[in-house]
C-alpha positions in Angstrom: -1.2 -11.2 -1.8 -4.2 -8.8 -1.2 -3.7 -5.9 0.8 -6.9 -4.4 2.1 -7.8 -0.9 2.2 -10.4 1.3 3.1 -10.4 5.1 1.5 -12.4 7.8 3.7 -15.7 8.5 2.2 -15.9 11.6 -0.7 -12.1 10.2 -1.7 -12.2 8.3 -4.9 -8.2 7.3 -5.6 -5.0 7.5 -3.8 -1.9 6.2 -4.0 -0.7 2.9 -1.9 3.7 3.7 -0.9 5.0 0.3 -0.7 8.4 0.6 1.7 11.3 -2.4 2.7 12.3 -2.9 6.4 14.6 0.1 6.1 12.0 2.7 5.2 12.9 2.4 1.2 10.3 2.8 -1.0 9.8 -0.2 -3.4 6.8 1.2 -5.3 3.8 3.1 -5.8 -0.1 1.8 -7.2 -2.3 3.8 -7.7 -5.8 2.5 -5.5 -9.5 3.5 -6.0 -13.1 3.5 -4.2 -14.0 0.5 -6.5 -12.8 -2.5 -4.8 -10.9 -2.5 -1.0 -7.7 -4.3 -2.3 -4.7 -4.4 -4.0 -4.0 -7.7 -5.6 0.1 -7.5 -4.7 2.3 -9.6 -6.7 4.8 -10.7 -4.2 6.9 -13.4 -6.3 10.0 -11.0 -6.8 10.4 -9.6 -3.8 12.4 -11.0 -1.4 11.6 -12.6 2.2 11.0 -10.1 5.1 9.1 -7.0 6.0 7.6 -4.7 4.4 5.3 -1.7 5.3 2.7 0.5 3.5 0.8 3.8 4.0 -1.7 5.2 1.8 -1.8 8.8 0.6 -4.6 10.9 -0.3 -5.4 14.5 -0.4 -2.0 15.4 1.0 -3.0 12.9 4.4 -1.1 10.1 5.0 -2.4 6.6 6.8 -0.5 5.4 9.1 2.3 2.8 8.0 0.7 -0.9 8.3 3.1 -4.0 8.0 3.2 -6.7 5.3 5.0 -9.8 5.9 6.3 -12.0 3.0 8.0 -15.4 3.2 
């Protein structure tokens, strides 16, 4: 799965939270200003939704929701 992002210009990395339907977080990548994706791996996680936020520069995106089935 690819999960777009864009990063605010003069920011070069951030990090992409990764969160179940219950606000858990599953895990953290680490993103960058050289491509406008994450290429997810989905295959282990289970069924359902999912959301995601990206951090940078002590701001936080708002949360975005992934669905996986």
């Amino acid at each position: 799965v690819k999960v777009a992002y864009t990063l605010p210009e003069n920011v070069t990395d951030g990090v992409l939270h990764l969160l179940d339907n219950n606000g858990r977080e599953i895990n953290q990548y680490l993103i960058d200003d050289h491509t406008n994706h994450l290429a997810l791996d989905v295959t282990k996680f289970s069924s359902g939704i999912y959301h995601y936020f990206i951090e940078f520069q002590n701001t936080k995106t708002p949360s975005k929701k992934l669905i996986i089935q």
